[in-house]
Amino acid sequence: MAGNSFGKLFTLTTYGESHGPALGGVIDGCPSGIELDLEAIQQELDRRKPGQSAIVTQRKEPDTVKFHSGIFEGKTTGTSIGFVIENTNQKSHDYSHIKDSYRPSHADYVYDKKYGFRDYRGGGRSSARETASRVVAGAVAKQMLKGIEFSAYVSAVGTMKLEKPHTELDLTQIESNIVRCPDADMAAKMESYIKEVRSKGDTVGGVVTCVIKNVPIGLGEPVFDKLHAELGKAMLSINAVKGFEYGSGFEGSTMYGSDHNDAFNNDGSTKTNYSGGIQGGISNGMDIYFNVAFKPVATLIQKYETIDKDGNTVEMQGKGRHDPCVVPRAVPIVEAMAALVIADFWLQNKAIHM
């Protein structure tokens, strides 16, 4: 299986399966002398871990990260940073019913056809549990990028959408509720809705919005390695993601150029920010903001028809512990992938201007 590494200069390679002994990764390219707050890294993992509230999977995992290399006396050494997150609460028998059958809209079928063999316990590498390693690397990247702020939040659950732009929200309130929506009224409605969906054995999708502040001008390349293209790739690599838009996004296609153009201020900043902080594939110093759309979780705790490995129609009902809506736990994952992209381009720019 290829495709387990991300980045050019600041790189992450991940390993492990949902129901294996552990997950982990190796971070390469992190400069030496970066002072790391290991408690802050663990706090990022705690935001992603299962079992943290009534509206997410009830699998109980401490998700404690252990670093094995690349850090000495609290600082990075410049060598590869190896880490591990042990699995402690696997219940593989919950998946015995799908050993020979495929969940619709899940990776089960294509994994079997591609590799001729699959780890059906929790989906193996296709499980969103793999993203724990991304959160660790993203937390390291954040600490390298001092002054740059990453804030992701839930802006939609199903058809319930937060209409206020990020500029009108208090982003310090993201962690004030279990939905991670910085609007208390909408958060309460979303929470009730997710619980209702869960009670029916169903699932629902949603949208995570991410805002990156204080990004220096000049990150990104003008042709294939555009900053927004790499952000899009990063977000689309996250499990269950179906769409990515930045700045004005698809709504921008309905506007006149005279309305959409971001007029300059004398200092080079812009009066509006439909560009989403990126022009010509390069950051312009304004806030970068984008939306990431997540589909409903494929595993349903209700009866449905599917096929087995021989093509026979069979009845199935999901078992085990699954998220009725992934977006609350996806918030730190989106931030982490954004940080990996910015860190990679930040190092590329630093190399150019040495």
CSV table of N, CA and C in Angstrom, one decimal, residues 49-54 56-63 86-91 129 321:
chain,number,residue,atom,x,y,z
A,49,LYS,N,-10.1,12.4,20.2
A,49,LYS,CA,-10.3,11.0,20.6
A,49,LYS,C,-11.7,10.7,20.8
A,50,PRO,N,-12.0,9.4,20.7
A,50,PRO,CA,-13.4,8.9,20.8
A,50,PRO,C,-13.9,8.9,22.2
A,51,GLY,N,-15.2,8.8,22.4
A,51,GLY,CA,-15.7,8.7,23.8
A,51,GLY,C,-15.8,10.0,24.6
A,52,GLN,N,-15.5,11.2,23.9
A,52,GLN,CA,-15.4,12.4,24.7
A,52,GLN,C,-16.8,13.1,25.0
A,53,SER,N,-17.8,12.6,24.3
A,53,SER,CA,-19.2,13.2,24.5
A,53,SER,C,-20.2,12.3,24.1
A,54,ALA,N,-21.5,12.7,24.4
A,54,ALA,CA,-22.6,11.8,24.1
A,54,ALA,C,-23.0,11.7,22.6
A,56,VAL,N,-20.7,11.3,20.0
A,56,VAL,CA,-19.6,10.7,19.2
A,56,VAL,C,-19.6,9.2,19.6
A,57,THR,N,-18.7,8.5,18.9
A,57,THR,CA,-18.5,7.1,19.2
A,57,THR,C,-18.1,6.9,20.6
A,58,GLN,N,-18.6,5.8,21.3
A,58,GLN,CA,-18.3,5.6,22.7
A,58,GLN,C,-17.1,4.7,22.9
A,59,ARG,N,-16.4,4.4,21.8
A,59,ARG,CA,-15.1,3.7,22.1
A,59,ARG,C,-14.2,4.5,23.0
A,60,LYS,N,-13.7,3.8,24.0
A,60,LYS,CA,-12.9,4.5,25.1
A,60,LYS,C,-11.4,4.3,24.8
A,61,GLU,N,-10.8,5.3,24.3
A,61,GLU,CA,-9.3,5.2,24.1
A,61,GLU,C,-8.7,6.4,24.7
A,62,PRO,N,-7.6,6.3,25.5
A,62,PRO,CA,-6.9,7.4,26.1
A,62,PRO,C,-6.1,8.2,25.0
A,63,ASP,N,-5.8,7.5,23.9
A,63,ASP,CA,-5.0,8.2,22.8
A,63,ASP,C,-3.8,8.9,23.4
A,86,GLU,N,-1.0,3.9,21.3
A,86,GLU,CA,-1.4,2.5,21.5
A,86,GLU,C,-2.9,2.4,21.5
A,87,ASN,N,-3.4,1.3,20.8
A,87,ASN,CA,-4.9,1.0,20.9
A,87,ASN,C,-5.1,0.1,22.1
A,88,THR,N,-6.1,0.5,22.9
A,88,THR,CA,-6.3,-0.2,24.2
A,88,THR,C,-7.7,-0.8,24.3
A,89,ASN,N,-8.7,-0.4,23.4
A,89,ASN,CA,-10.1,-0.7,23.6
A,89,ASN,C,-10.7,-1.3,22.3
A,90,GLN,N,-10.0,-2.2,21.7
A,90,GLN,CA,-10.5,-2.8,20.5
A,90,GLN,C,-11.6,-3.8,20.8
A,91,LYS,N,-12.7,-3.8,20.1
A,91,LYS,CA,-13.7,-4.9,20.2
A,91,LYS,C,-13.9,-5.5,18.8
A,129,ARG,N,-9.6,6.4,12.5
A,129,ARG,CA,-8.7,6.3,13.6
A,129,ARG,C,-7.3,6.6,13.2
A,321,ARG,N,-19.5,0.7,17.9
A,321,ARG,CA,-19.5,2.0,18.3
A,321,ARG,C,-19.1,3.0,17.2
